[in-house]
mmCIF file of C-alpha atoms in Angstrom:
data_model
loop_
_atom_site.group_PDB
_atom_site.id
_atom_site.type_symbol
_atom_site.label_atom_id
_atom_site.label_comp_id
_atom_site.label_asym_id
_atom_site.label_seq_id
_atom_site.Cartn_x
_atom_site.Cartn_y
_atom_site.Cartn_z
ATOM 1 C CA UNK H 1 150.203 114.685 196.387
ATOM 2 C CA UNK H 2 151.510 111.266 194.889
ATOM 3 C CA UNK H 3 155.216 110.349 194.777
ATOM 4 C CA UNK H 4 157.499 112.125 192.919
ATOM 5 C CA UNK H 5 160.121 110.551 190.937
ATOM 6 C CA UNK H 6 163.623 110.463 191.018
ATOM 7 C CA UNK H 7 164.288 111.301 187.320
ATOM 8 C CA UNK H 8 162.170 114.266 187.832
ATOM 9 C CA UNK H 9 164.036 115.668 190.856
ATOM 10 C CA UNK H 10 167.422 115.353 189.147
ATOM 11 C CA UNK H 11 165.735 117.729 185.867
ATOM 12 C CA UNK H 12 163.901 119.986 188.033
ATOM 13 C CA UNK H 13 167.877 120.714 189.580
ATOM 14 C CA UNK H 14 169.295 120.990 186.550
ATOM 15 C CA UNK H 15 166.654 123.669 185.300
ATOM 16 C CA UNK H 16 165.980 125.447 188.732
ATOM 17 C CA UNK H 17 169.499 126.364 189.542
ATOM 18 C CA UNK H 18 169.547 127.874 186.465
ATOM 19 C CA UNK H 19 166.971 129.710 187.046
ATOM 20 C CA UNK H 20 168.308 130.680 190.350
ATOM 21 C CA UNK H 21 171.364 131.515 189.701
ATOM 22 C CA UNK H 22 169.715 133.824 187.278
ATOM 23 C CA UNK H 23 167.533 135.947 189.820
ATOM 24 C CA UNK H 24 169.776 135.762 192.052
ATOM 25 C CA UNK H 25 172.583 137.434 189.921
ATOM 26 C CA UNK H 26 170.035 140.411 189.160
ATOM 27 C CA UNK H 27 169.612 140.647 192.791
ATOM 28 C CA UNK H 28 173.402 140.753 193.429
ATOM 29 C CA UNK H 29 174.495 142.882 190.692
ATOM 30 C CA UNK H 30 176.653 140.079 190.283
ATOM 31 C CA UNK H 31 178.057 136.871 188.804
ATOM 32 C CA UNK H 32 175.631 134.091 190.610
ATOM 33 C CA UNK H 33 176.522 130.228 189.963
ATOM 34 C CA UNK H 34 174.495 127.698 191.548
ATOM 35 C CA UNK H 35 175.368 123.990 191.445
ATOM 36 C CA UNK H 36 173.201 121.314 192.837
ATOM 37 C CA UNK H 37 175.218 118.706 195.685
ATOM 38 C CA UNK H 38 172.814 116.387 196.127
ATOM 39 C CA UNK H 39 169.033 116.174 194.205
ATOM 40 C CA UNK H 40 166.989 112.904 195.538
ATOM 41 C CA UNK H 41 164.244 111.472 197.343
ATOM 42 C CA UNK H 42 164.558 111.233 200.760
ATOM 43 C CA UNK H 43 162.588 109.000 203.966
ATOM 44 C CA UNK H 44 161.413 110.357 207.475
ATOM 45 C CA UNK H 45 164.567 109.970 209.451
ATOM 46 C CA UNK H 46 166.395 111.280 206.894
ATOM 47 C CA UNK H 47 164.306 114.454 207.554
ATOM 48 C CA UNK H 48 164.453 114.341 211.313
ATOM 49 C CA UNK H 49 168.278 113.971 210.956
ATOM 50 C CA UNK H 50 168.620 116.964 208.708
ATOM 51 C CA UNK H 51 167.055 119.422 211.505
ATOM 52 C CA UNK H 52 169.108 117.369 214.310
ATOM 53 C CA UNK H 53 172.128 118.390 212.196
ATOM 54 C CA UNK H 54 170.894 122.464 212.708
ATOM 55 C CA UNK H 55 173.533 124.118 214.426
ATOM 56 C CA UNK H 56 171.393 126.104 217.322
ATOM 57 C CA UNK H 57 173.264 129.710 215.770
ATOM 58 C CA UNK H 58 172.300 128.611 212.208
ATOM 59 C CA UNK H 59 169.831 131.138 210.212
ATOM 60 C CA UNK H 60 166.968 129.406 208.846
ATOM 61 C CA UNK H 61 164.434 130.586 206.468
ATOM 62 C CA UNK H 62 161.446 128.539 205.717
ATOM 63 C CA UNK H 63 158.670 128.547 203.546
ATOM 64 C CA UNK H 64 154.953 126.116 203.529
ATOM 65 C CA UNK H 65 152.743 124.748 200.550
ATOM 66 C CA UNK H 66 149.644 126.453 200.085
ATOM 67 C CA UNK H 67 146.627 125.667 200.277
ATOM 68 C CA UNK H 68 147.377 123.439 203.786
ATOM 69 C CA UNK H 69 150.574 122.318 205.247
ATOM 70 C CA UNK H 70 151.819 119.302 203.727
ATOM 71 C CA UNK H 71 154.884 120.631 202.702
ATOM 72 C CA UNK H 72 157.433 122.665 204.096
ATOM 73 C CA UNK H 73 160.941 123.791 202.834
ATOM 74 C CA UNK H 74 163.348 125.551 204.612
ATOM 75 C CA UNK H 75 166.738 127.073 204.140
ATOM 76 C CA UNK H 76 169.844 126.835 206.482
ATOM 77 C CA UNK H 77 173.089 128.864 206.716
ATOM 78 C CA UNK H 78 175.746 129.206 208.862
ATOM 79 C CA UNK H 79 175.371 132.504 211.080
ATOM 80 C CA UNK H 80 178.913 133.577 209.584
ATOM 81 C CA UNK H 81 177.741 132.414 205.898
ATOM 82 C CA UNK H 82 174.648 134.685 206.841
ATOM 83 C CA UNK H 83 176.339 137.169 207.659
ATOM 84 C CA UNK H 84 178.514 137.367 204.811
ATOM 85 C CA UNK H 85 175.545 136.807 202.326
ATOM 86 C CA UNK H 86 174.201 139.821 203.666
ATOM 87 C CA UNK H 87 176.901 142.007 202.422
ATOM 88 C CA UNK H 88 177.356 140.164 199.394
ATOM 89 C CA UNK H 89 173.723 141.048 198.625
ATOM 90 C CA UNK H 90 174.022 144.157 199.742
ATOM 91 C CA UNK H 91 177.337 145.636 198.301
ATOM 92 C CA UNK H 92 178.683 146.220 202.178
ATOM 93 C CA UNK H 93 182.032 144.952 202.444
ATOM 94 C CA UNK H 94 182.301 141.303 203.818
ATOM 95 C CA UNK H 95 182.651 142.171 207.631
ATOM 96 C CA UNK H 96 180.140 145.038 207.789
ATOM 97 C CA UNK H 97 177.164 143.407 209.356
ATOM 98 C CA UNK H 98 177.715 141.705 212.691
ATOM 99 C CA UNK H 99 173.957 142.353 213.650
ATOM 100 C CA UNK H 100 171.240 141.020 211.163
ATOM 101 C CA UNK H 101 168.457 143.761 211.275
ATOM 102 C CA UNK H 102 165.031 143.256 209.922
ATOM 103 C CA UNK H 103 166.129 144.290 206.551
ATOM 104 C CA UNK H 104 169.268 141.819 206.501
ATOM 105 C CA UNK H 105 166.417 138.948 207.369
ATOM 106 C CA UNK H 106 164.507 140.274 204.578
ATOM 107 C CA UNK H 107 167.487 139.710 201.837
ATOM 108 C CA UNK H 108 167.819 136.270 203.447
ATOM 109 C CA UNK H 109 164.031 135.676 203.192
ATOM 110 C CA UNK H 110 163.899 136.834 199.482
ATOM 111 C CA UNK H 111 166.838 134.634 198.533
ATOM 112 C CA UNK H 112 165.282 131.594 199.873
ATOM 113 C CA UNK H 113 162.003 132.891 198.022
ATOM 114 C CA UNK H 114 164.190 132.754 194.941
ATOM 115 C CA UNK H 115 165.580 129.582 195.825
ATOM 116 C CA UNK H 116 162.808 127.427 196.541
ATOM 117 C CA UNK H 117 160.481 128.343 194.036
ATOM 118 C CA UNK H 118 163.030 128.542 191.509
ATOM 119 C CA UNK H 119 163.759 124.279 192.027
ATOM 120 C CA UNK H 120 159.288 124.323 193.060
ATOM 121 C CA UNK H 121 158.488 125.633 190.101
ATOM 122 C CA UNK H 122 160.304 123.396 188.044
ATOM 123 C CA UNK H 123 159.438 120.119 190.134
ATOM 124 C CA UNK H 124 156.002 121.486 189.475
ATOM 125 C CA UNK H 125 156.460 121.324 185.744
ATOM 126 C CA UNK H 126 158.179 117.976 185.239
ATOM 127 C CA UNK H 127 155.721 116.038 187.803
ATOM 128 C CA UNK H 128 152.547 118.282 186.085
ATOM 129 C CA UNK H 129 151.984 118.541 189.951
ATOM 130 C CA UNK H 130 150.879 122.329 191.194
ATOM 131 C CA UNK H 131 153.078 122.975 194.252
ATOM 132 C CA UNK H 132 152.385 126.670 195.568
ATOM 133 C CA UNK H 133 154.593 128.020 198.758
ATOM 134 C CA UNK H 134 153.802 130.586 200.987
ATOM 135 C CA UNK H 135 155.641 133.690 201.750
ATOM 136 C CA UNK H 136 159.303 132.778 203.236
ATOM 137 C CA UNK H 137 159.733 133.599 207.247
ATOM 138 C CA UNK H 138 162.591 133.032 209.766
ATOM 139 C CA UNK H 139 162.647 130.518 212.554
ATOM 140 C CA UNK H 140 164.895 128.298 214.607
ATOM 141 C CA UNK H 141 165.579 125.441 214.998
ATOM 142 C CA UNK H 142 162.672 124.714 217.415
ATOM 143 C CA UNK H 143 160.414 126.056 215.120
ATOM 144 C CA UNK H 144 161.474 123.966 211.890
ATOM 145 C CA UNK H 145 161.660 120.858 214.085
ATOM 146 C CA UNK H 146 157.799 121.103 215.565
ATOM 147 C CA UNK H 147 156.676 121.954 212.381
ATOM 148 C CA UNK H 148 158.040 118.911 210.402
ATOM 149 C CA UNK H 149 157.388 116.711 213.517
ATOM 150 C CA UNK H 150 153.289 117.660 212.748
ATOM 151 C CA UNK H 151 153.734 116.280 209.047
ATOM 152 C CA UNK H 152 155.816 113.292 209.865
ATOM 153 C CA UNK H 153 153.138 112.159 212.715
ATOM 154 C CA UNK H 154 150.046 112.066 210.263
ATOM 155 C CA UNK H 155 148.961 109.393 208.257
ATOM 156 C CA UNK H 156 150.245 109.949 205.466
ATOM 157 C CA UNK H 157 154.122 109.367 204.489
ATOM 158 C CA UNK H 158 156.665 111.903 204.527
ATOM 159 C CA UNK H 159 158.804 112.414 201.940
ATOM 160 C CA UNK H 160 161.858 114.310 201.511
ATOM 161 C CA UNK H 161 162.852 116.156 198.172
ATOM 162 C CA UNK H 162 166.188 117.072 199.261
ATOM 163 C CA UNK H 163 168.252 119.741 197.175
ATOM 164 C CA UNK H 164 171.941 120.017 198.224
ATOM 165 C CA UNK H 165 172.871 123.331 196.642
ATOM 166 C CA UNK H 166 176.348 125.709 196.528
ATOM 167 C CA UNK H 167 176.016 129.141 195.772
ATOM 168 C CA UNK H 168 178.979 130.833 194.310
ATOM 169 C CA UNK H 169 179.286 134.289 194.303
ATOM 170 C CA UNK H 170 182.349 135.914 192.532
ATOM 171 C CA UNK H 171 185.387 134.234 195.071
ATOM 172 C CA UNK H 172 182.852 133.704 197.242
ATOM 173 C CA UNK H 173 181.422 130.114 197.925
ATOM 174 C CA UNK H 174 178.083 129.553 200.526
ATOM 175 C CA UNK H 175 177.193 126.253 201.477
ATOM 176 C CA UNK H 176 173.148 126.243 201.336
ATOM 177 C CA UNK H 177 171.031 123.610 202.624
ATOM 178 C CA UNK H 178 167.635 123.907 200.583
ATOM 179 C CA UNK H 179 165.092 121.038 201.974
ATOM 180 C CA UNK H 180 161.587 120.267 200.625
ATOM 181 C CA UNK H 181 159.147 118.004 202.587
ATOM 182 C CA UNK H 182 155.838 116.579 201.199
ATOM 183 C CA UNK H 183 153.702 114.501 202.506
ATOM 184 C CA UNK H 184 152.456 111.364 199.970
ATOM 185 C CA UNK H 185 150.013 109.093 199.933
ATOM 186 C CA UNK H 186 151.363 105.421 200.531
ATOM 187 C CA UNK H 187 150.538 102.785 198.422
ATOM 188 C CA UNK H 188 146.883 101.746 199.471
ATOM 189 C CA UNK H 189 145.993 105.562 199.680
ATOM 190 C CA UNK H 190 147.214 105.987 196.308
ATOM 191 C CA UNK H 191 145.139 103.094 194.975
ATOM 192 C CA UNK H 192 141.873 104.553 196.507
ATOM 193 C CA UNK H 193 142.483 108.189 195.139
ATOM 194 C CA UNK H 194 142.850 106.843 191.666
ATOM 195 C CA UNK H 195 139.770 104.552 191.870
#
């Protein structure tokens, strides 16, 4: 997968948290807005500081490219933001849950699904790149950090497509981070693909 570019990153925002905040307000039953924080290319310690940053309580949802693994994107949320979320997506009164069950992880799960193929999808249609992302799962920390630790030691460069996002939901506001990690070719790689 070749580089992406930055112009492209900052349109795919504009049009995927539209399109999020759209699904995601049918999912609610509610009035969804999603604004964008932060939409730009990112290096390999930026990546490795982004998982450091984890809190060890946070709930994290993640998601892989398919075919292979050279991508990986993963949600993050606060256990209390979580928690919240839940109820919101629910219609439970904020408070209810104090106990994600499987079916709280599954709302989670299907709002990251939203999420990240929402900003995917449209990445995918201003780079004319096909990006295609597995089913969404949970994990921790641990997980999320040995997994991007495999991409960043191969060859190949890792590159961060980093999507800062704020979901608003009625009076309520959810700090989100949404990451997306591809591997690239570098330069000389490039050069030899397109021979």
């Amino acid at each position: 997968m070749s580089r992406f570019r930055v112009e492209q990153i900052k349109e795919a925002a504009e049009i995927g948290q539209k399109d999020a905040a759209r699904a995601l307000s049918s999912l609610a039953k509610r009035s969804v807005n999603i604004s964008t924080t932060e939409a730009n290319i990112v290096d390999k310690g930026h990546i490795t500081e982004a998982i450091s940053d984890l809190k060890e309580d946070s709930v994290i949802v993640y998601t892989q490219t398919i075919p292979g693994s050279d991508g990986l994107s993963f949600l993050s949320l606060e256990r209390m933001d979580a928690l919240a979320l839940v109820d919101l997506f629910n219609q439970r009164e904020k408070g209810t849950t104090q106990v994600m069950t499987g079916f709280d992880y599954s709302t989670l799960t299907e709002t990251l699904n939203i999420l990240a193929n929402s900003y995917v999808n449209a990445l995918a249609r201003m780079s004319g790149k096909d990006i295609l992302l597995s089913v969404p799962k949970t994990a921790n920390k641990n997980l999320i950090r040995e997994l991007s630790q495999k991409m960043i030691s191969q060859d190949m460069e890792a590159v961060g497509v980093l999507f800062g996002t704020d979901l608003e939901i009625e009076d309520e506001n959810f700090s989100v981070g949404l990451f997306f990690f591809f591997l690239t070719p570098t330069s000389s790689e490039e050069e030899q693909i397109n021979k």
